[in-house]
Amino acid sequence: MIFHSEYADVPAVDLPIHEAVLGRAAEFGDTVALVDGTNGTNMTYGQLDTYHRALAAAFTDAGVRKGDVLALHSPNTVVYPAVFYAASRAGATVTTAHPLATAEELATQLRDSAARWIVTVGPLLEVARRSAELVGGIEEIFVCDRAVGHRSVRDLSRSTAPQVTVPVDPGEDIAVLPYSSGTTGVPKGVMLTHRSIATNLAQMEPVVPMGPGDRILAILPFFHIYGLTALMNAPLRHGATVVVLPRFDLDQFLAAIQTYRITGLYVAPPIVLALAKHPAVSRYDLSSLRYVLCAAAPLDSRLAAACSARLNLPPVRQAYGMTELSPGTHIVPLDATDPPPGAVGKLLPGTEMRVVRLDDPDADVAAGGEGEILIRGPQVMKGYLGRPGDTAAMIDPDGWVHTGDVGRVDADGWLFVVDRVKELIKYKGFQVAPAELEALLLTHDAIADAAVIGVYDADGNEVPKAYIVRRPGAETLGADAVMTFVAERVAPYKKIRRVEFIGGVPRAASGKILRRQLRDREREITT
């Protein structure tokens, strides 16, 4: 059975992403587009439009050409959107990088994406420089602030170079290249075209309307497709004001809601937990909030109810999607009066879904049954960069994306995600690939074998747990040493947070790790 959206289809948006988002900037003019939530500095729509056009001309003057890849390596700042749209206007593809990546991790992304340019910030400059040295072929590293020996985009935005008009094929040209592990394996470049991400914005409009007067707090990172879409592209497309914070600090976050009278929050489950339970919440005036929407990882329905009750708000909305889907496929509409607890939403316009048997992907489950969620629609990625085999494994010949998530649909069309068949771990919304951590663990002299799965901590967060087989004679290797070894070599969100030593890693004859056996073992321990 193919499920269809109850909403009318929306036409494909055949525009470059900078035009799809900033095409009405002149109309919004003096409306404030971006506010630095740490110091109040702001940028109007008119200024953002002028800024990104001048910066695009400067990038072109510096040598950026159509098809080049520019790595945007920065925390959230008010300059981040300008750099993104400027690079797009100059014809480049933007690969968004985690600001906490190590030099080696960033170098891997630069190498795989064939990036030639980097835009970073002063505090991250050494990592960017080191990664550029490891890769080679980087033309220039720009900074968003100031750093000796590097040109600043602030100065470039005053460029008098001629304005550029680079032709874009929205359906073919890649606008953004975020990295995702998909359903398994190491991070891969997700090729999202201008059309796919711009059309996904149009698909969201009927269920999450925005406009001038809306004030959105950008606490989730712009480098992540959730933040890029919900906190940058969507509000700036409609004249809303985006208040930007570089990282999550609870008091700073709550103070920004109070000071800037934030109307809408887009968050991940750990922030819902804080809003529901942390005593600091009661010290701030959060009465301006009209809704909270949570995505990026599963949200417990009881926690959602506790959050909405404490804030005296309608039920916390959820949404569902993945990087490979630009990212949205389901959202609980803001105007839904009584959404069922735990539902992640209804199909967005123009989106189709199947729920298929886990033991036979060609067969749909019976009505109301649980199975793997398959998605088809205009928001589907073009594919994984340079990985046709992985692309074919993800998208079948009929165009269905095999999400690796297990779900069910009720009689009213609400989707409930109940499990994952994929191996990917989501730590506070960030993707962690077990294979990447396992490969790193096996470089340790005292480790003979290793497997990593996701387990849940006391707060309901999924965390990476390593099962370790010691080498003979390495009986003194302890859990702390294993966690320190990994922590020194990966971004903080990828750290191993639990360790168990075992006699052998369960494997199939093919050598594939039997993670289900490890998950079963974990359930036995916890029960």
GROMACS .gro file of N, CA, C and O in nm, residues 31-108:
model
  312
   31THR      N    1   1.315   4.476   0.776
   31THR     CA    2   1.285   4.376   0.878
   31THR      C    3   1.414   4.308   0.921
   31THR      O    4   1.499   4.276   0.838
   32VAL      N    5   1.431   4.288   1.049
   32VAL     CA    6   1.552   4.224   1.097
   32VAL      C    7   1.549   4.076   1.060
   32VAL      O    8   1.456   4.003   1.094
   33ALA      N    9   1.653   4.032   0.991
   33ALA     CA   10   1.664   3.893   0.948
   33ALA      C   11   1.738   3.809   1.052
   33ALA      O   12   1.695   3.699   1.086
   34LEU      N   13   1.850   3.862   1.101
   34LEU     CA   14   1.938   3.786   1.188
   34LEU      C   15   1.981   3.870   1.307
   34LEU      O   16   2.010   3.988   1.293
   35VAL      N   17   1.984   3.807   1.424
   35VAL     CA   18   2.029   3.873   1.546
   35VAL      C   19   2.132   3.783   1.614
   35VAL      O   20   2.110   3.663   1.628
   36ASP      N   21   2.244   3.842   1.652
   36ASP     CA   22   2.342   3.768   1.733
   36ASP      C   23   2.289   3.765   1.876
   36ASP      O   24   2.284   3.869   1.944
   37GLY      N   25   2.249   3.648   1.922
   37GLY     CA   26   2.189   3.637   2.053
   37GLY      C   27   2.284   3.661   2.168
   37GLY      O   28   2.240   3.673   2.283
   38THR      N   29   2.414   3.670   2.139
   38THR     CA   30   2.511   3.695   2.247
   38THR      C   31   2.536   3.843   2.270
   38THR      O   32   2.577   3.882   2.380
   39ASN      N   33   2.513   3.926   2.167
   39ASN     CA   34   2.543   4.069   2.185
   39ASN      C   35   2.441   4.163   2.121
   39ASN      O   36   2.455   4.285   2.131
   40GLY      N   37   2.340   4.108   2.054
   40GLY     CA   38   2.235   4.192   1.996
   40GLY      C   39   2.263   4.249   1.859
   40GLY      O   40   2.177   4.313   1.799
   41THR      N   41   2.384   4.227   1.805
   41THR     CA   42   2.414   4.273   1.669
   41THR      C   43   2.314   4.212   1.571
   41THR      O   44   2.282   4.093   1.581
   42ASN      N   45   2.264   4.294   1.478
   42ASN     CA   46   2.165   4.240   1.386
   42ASN      C   47   2.192   4.277   1.242
   42ASN      O   48   2.275   4.364   1.213
   43MET      N   49   2.121   4.210   1.153
   43MET     CA   50   2.134   4.231   1.009
   43MET      C   51   1.993   4.227   0.950
   43MET      O   52   1.918   4.132   0.975
   44THR      N   53   1.955   4.329   0.876
   44THR     CA   54   1.823   4.331   0.813
   44THR      C   55   1.825   4.247   0.686
   44THR      O   56   1.931   4.206   0.636
   45TYR      N   57   1.706   4.224   0.632
   45TYR     CA   58   1.698   4.150   0.506
   45TYR      C   59   1.769   4.224   0.393
   45TYR      O   60   1.836   4.163   0.309
   46GLY      N   61   1.752   4.356   0.392
   46GLY     CA   62   1.821   4.433   0.289
   46GLY      C   63   1.971   4.421   0.301
   46GLY      O   64   2.042   4.407   0.201
   47GLN      N   65   2.022   4.426   0.422
   47GLN     CA   66   2.166   4.413   0.443
   47GLN      C   67   2.215   4.273   0.408
   47GLN      O   68   2.322   4.258   0.349
   48LEU      N   69   2.138   4.171   0.445
   48LEU     CA   70   2.177   4.034   0.412
   48LEU      C   71   2.183   4.014   0.261
   48LEU      O   72   2.276   3.950   0.208
   49ASP      N   73   2.087   4.070   0.190
   49ASP     CA   74   2.085   4.058   0.045
   49ASP      C   75   2.207   4.125  -0.016
   49ASP      O   76   2.278   4.066  -0.100
   50THR      N   77   2.237   4.247   0.027
   50THR     CA   78   2.353   4.319  -0.025
   50THR      C   79   2.482   4.247   0.011
   50THR      O   80   2.573   4.233  -0.072
   51TYR      N   81   2.491   4.202   0.137
   51TYR     CA   82   2.610   4.135   0.189
   51TYR      C   83   2.643   4.011   0.106
   51TYR      O   84   2.757   3.992   0.061
   52HIS      N   85   2.543   3.925   0.086
   52HIS     CA   86   2.574   3.799   0.019
   52HIS      C   87   2.604   3.820  -0.129
   52HIS      O   88   2.686   3.746  -0.187
   53ARG      N   89   2.544   3.919  -0.192
   53ARG     CA   90   2.573   3.946  -0.332
   53ARG      C   91   2.716   3.997  -0.349
   53ARG      O   92   2.789   3.953  -0.441
   54ALA      N   93   2.758   4.088  -0.262
   54ALA     CA   94   2.895   4.139  -0.269
   54ALA      C   95   2.996   4.029  -0.238
   54ALA      O   96   3.103   4.020  -0.302
   55LEU      N   97   2.963   3.946  -0.141
   55LEU     CA   98   3.053   3.837  -0.105
   55LEU      C   99   3.064   3.735  -0.218
   55LEU      O  100   3.173   3.681  -0.244
   56ALA      N  101   2.955   3.710  -0.287
   56ALA     CA  102   2.958   3.620  -0.403
   56ALA      C  103   3.052   3.674  -0.510
   56ALA      O  104   3.131   3.599  -0.570
   57ALA      N  105   3.045   3.805  -0.533
   57ALA     CA  106   3.134   3.867  -0.631
   57ALA      C  107   3.280   3.855  -0.588
   57ALA      O  108   3.369   3.829  -0.669
   58ALA      N  109   3.304   3.872  -0.458
   58ALA     CA  110   3.440   3.861  -0.405
   58ALA      C  111   3.491   3.717  -0.416
   58ALA      O  112   3.609   3.695  -0.448
   59PHE      N  113   3.406   3.620  -0.387
   59PHE     CA  114   3.447   3.480  -0.402
   59PHE      C  115   3.486   3.452  -0.548
   59PHE      O  116   3.587   3.387  -0.576
   60THR      N  117   3.403   3.502  -0.639
   60THR     CA  118   3.434   3.482  -0.782
   60THR      C  119   3.565   3.549  -0.818
   60THR      O  120   3.649   3.491  -0.890
   61ASP      N  121   3.587   3.668  -0.767
   61ASP     CA  122   3.711   3.741  -0.793
   61ASP      C  123   3.832   3.666  -0.736
   61ASP      O  124   3.941   3.671  -0.791
   62ALA      N  125   3.808   3.592  -0.625
   62ALA     CA  126   3.917   3.515  -0.563
   62ALA      C  127   3.948   3.387  -0.639
   62ALA      O  128   4.052   3.325  -0.615
   63GLY      N  129   3.857   3.347  -0.728
   63GLY     CA  130   3.882   3.228  -0.808
   63GLY      C  131   3.781   3.116  -0.791
   63GLY      O  132   3.795   3.011  -0.853
   64VAL      N  133   3.679   3.137  -0.707
   64VAL     CA  134   3.575   3.034  -0.690
   64VAL      C  135   3.498   3.023  -0.822
   64VAL      O  136   3.453   3.123  -0.878
   65ARG      N  137   3.482   2.901  -0.868
   65ARG     CA  138   3.414   2.878  -0.995
   65ARG      C  139   3.299   2.779  -0.978
   65ARG      O  140   3.293   2.704  -0.880
   66LYS      N  141   3.210   2.779  -1.075
   66LYS     CA  142   3.096   2.687  -1.071
   66LYS      C  143   3.147   2.544  -1.057
   66LYS      O  144   3.238   2.501  -1.128
   67GLY      N  145   3.087   2.471  -0.965
   67GLY     CA  146   3.127   2.333  -0.942
   67GLY      C  147   3.231   2.316  -0.835
   67GLY      O  148   3.254   2.204  -0.788
   68ASP      N  149   3.296   2.425  -0.793
   68ASP     CA  150   3.389   2.414  -0.681
   68ASP      C  151   3.313   2.378  -0.554
   68ASP      O  152   3.193   2.406  -0.541
   69VAL      N  153   3.385   2.319  -0.460
   69VAL     CA  154   3.326   2.288  -0.330
   69VAL      C  155   3.392   2.375  -0.224
   69VAL      O  156   3.516   2.382  -0.215
   70LEU      N  157   3.309   2.444  -0.147
   70LEU     CA  158   3.356   2.530  -0.039
   70LEU      C  159   3.311   2.469   0.093
   70LEU      O  160   3.192   2.441   0.111
   71ALA      N  161   3.406   2.448   0.183
   71ALA     CA  162   3.375   2.392   0.315
   71ALA      C  163   3.345   2.504   0.411
   71ALA      O  164   3.427   2.594   0.432
   72LEU      N  165   3.227   2.500   0.471
   72LEU     CA  166   3.186   2.602   0.569
   72LEU      C  167   3.201   2.539   0.707
   72LEU      O  168   3.123   2.452   0.748
   73HIS      N  169   3.305   2.583   0.778
   73HIS     CA  170   3.352   2.519   0.902
   73HIS      C  171   3.340   2.622   1.013
   73HIS      O  172   3.432   2.696   1.043
   74SER      N  173   3.221   2.628   1.073
   74SER     CA  174   3.194   2.737   1.166
   74SER      C  175   3.077   2.702   1.256
   74SER      O  176   2.985   2.631   1.213
   75PRO      N  177   3.078   2.752   1.379
   75PRO     CA  178   2.956   2.744   1.459
   75PRO      C  179   2.853   2.843   1.404
   75PRO      O  180   2.882   2.918   1.310
   76ASN      N  181   2.735   2.844   1.459
   76ASN     CA  182   2.632   2.939   1.416
   76ASN      C  183   2.678   3.082   1.442
   76ASN      O  184   2.720   3.116   1.553
   77THR      N  185   2.671   3.166   1.341
   77THR     CA  186   2.695   3.310   1.354
   77THR      C  187   2.598   3.380   1.260
   77THR      O  188   2.537   3.317   1.173
   78VAL      N  189   2.584   3.511   1.273
   78VAL     CA  190   2.496   3.584   1.181
   78VAL      C  191   2.556   3.591   1.041
   78VAL      O  192   2.487   3.621   0.944
   79VAL      N  193   2.685   3.561   1.030
   79VAL     CA  194   2.752   3.564   0.899
   79VAL      C  195   2.733   3.433   0.824
   79VAL      O  196   2.740   3.430   0.701
   80TYR      N  197   2.708   3.325   0.896
   80TYR     CA  198   2.699   3.192   0.834
   80TYR      C  199   2.601   3.191   0.716
   80TYR      O  200   2.637   3.144   0.606
   81PRO      N  201   2.477   3.240   0.730
   81PRO     CA  202   2.386   3.237   0.615
   81PRO      C  203   2.439   3.316   0.496
   81PRO      O  204   2.423   3.272   0.381
   82ALA      N  205   2.501   3.431   0.522
   82ALA     CA  206   2.553   3.512   0.412
   82ALA      C  207   2.659   3.436   0.335
   82ALA      O  208   2.663   3.441   0.211
   83VAL      N  209   2.747   3.366   0.405
   83VAL     CA  210   2.852   3.288   0.339
   83VAL      C  211   2.788   3.176   0.257
   83VAL      O  212   2.827   3.151   0.142
   84PHE      N  213   2.691   3.109   0.315
   84PHE     CA  214   2.626   2.997   0.246
   84PHE      C  215   2.562   3.044   0.115
   84PHE      O  216   2.586   2.986   0.008
   85TYR      N  217   2.482   3.151   0.122
   85TYR     CA  218   2.413   3.198   0.002
   85TYR      C  219   2.510   3.263  -0.097
   85TYR      O  220   2.489   3.254  -0.218
   86ALA      N  221   2.616   3.324  -0.048
   86ALA     CA  222   2.716   3.382  -0.138
   86ALA      C  223   2.788   3.273  -0.217
   86ALA      O  224   2.809   3.286  -0.338
   87ALA      N  225   2.826   3.167  -0.148
   87ALA     CA  226   2.893   3.057  -0.217
   87ALA      C  227   2.800   2.996  -0.322
   87ALA      O  228   2.843   2.966  -0.435
   88SER      N  229   2.672   2.981  -0.287
   88SER     CA  230   2.576   2.928  -0.382
   88SER      C  231   2.562   3.021  -0.503
   88SER      O  232   2.561   2.977  -0.618
   89ARG      N  233   2.553   3.152  -0.478
   89ARG     CA  234   2.541   3.248  -0.588
   89ARG      C  235   2.664   3.248  -0.677
   89ARG      O  236   2.654   3.273  -0.799
   90ALA      N  237   2.780   3.216  -0.618
   90ALA     CA  238   2.904   3.210  -0.697
   90ALA      C  239   2.915   3.078  -0.774
   90ALA      O  240   3.010   3.059  -0.849
   91GLY      N  241   2.819   2.988  -0.754
   91GLY     CA  242   2.818   2.863  -0.828
   91GLY      C  243   2.879   2.746  -0.755
   91GLY      O  244   2.888   2.635  -0.811
   92ALA      N  245   2.922   2.768  -0.632
   92ALA     CA  246   2.988   2.661  -0.557
   92ALA      C  247   2.887   2.572  -0.485
   92ALA      O  248   2.773   2.613  -0.459
   93THR      N  249   2.931   2.453  -0.452
   93THR     CA  250   2.860   2.364  -0.361
   93THR      C  251   2.918   2.384  -0.222
   93THR      O  252   3.040   2.392  -0.206
   94VAL      N  253   2.832   2.392  -0.121
   94VAL     CA  254   2.879   2.409   0.016
   94VAL      C  255   2.874   2.275   0.087
   94VAL      O  256   2.770   2.210   0.091
   95THR      N  257   2.989   2.233   0.141
   95THR     CA  258   2.989   2.117   0.228
   95THR      C  259   3.000   2.169   0.371
   95THR      O  260   3.093   2.242   0.405
   96THR      N  261   2.901   2.140   0.452
   96THR     CA  262   2.895   2.193   0.587
   96THR      C  263   2.968   2.098   0.681
   96THR      O  264   2.945   1.977   0.680
   97ALA      N  265   3.057   2.154   0.764
   97ALA     CA  266   3.144   2.073   0.849
   97ALA      C  267   3.115   2.100   0.997
   97ALA      O  268   3.086   2.213   1.036
   98HIS      N  269   3.126   1.996   1.076
   98HIS     CA  270   3.104   2.008   1.221
   98HIS      C  271   3.216   2.094   1.281
   98HIS      O  272   3.335   2.067   1.261
   99PRO      N  273   3.182   2.199   1.355
   99PRO     CA  274   3.287   2.286   1.412
   99PRO      C  275   3.374   2.216   1.516
   99PRO      O  276   3.483   2.264   1.546
  100LEU      N  277   3.328   2.104   1.570
  100LEU     CA  278   3.408   2.032   1.669
  100LEU      C  279   3.486   1.916   1.608
  100LEU      O  280   3.549   1.839   1.681
  101ALA      N  281   3.487   1.904   1.477
  101ALA     CA  282   3.563   1.799   1.412
  101ALA      C  283   3.712   1.816   1.438
  101ALA      O  284   3.763   1.928   1.445
  102THR      N  285   3.782   1.706   1.451
  102THR     CA  286   3.927   1.712   1.460
  102THR      C  287   3.984   1.743   1.322
  102THR      O  288   3.914   1.733   1.221
  103ALA      N  289   4.112   1.777   1.318
  103ALA     CA  290   4.176   1.807   1.189
  103ALA      C  291   4.169   1.685   1.097
  103ALA      O  292   4.147   1.699   0.976
  104GLU      N  293   4.186   1.567   1.154
  104GLU     CA  294   4.183   1.445   1.073
  104GLU      C  295   4.042   1.420   1.019
  104GLU      O  296   4.026   1.381   0.903
  105GLU      N  297   3.940   1.443   1.102
  105GLU     CA  298   3.803   1.423   1.056
  105GLU      C  299   3.766   1.525   0.949
  105GLU      O  300   3.703   1.490   0.848
  106LEU      N  301   3.805   1.650   0.969
  106LEU     CA  302   3.777   1.751   0.868
  106LEU      C  303   3.852   1.721   0.739
  106LEU      O  304   3.797   1.736   0.629
  107ALA      N  305   3.977   1.674   0.751
  107ALA     CA  306   4.054   1.641   0.632
  107ALA      C  307   3.987   1.529   0.552
  107ALA      O  308   3.986   1.532   0.428
  108THR      N  309   3.930   1.433   0.621
  108THR     CA  310   3.859   1.325   0.551
  108THR      C  311   3.744   1.381   0.469
  108THR      O  312   3.723   1.342   0.354
   0.00000   0.00000   0.00000
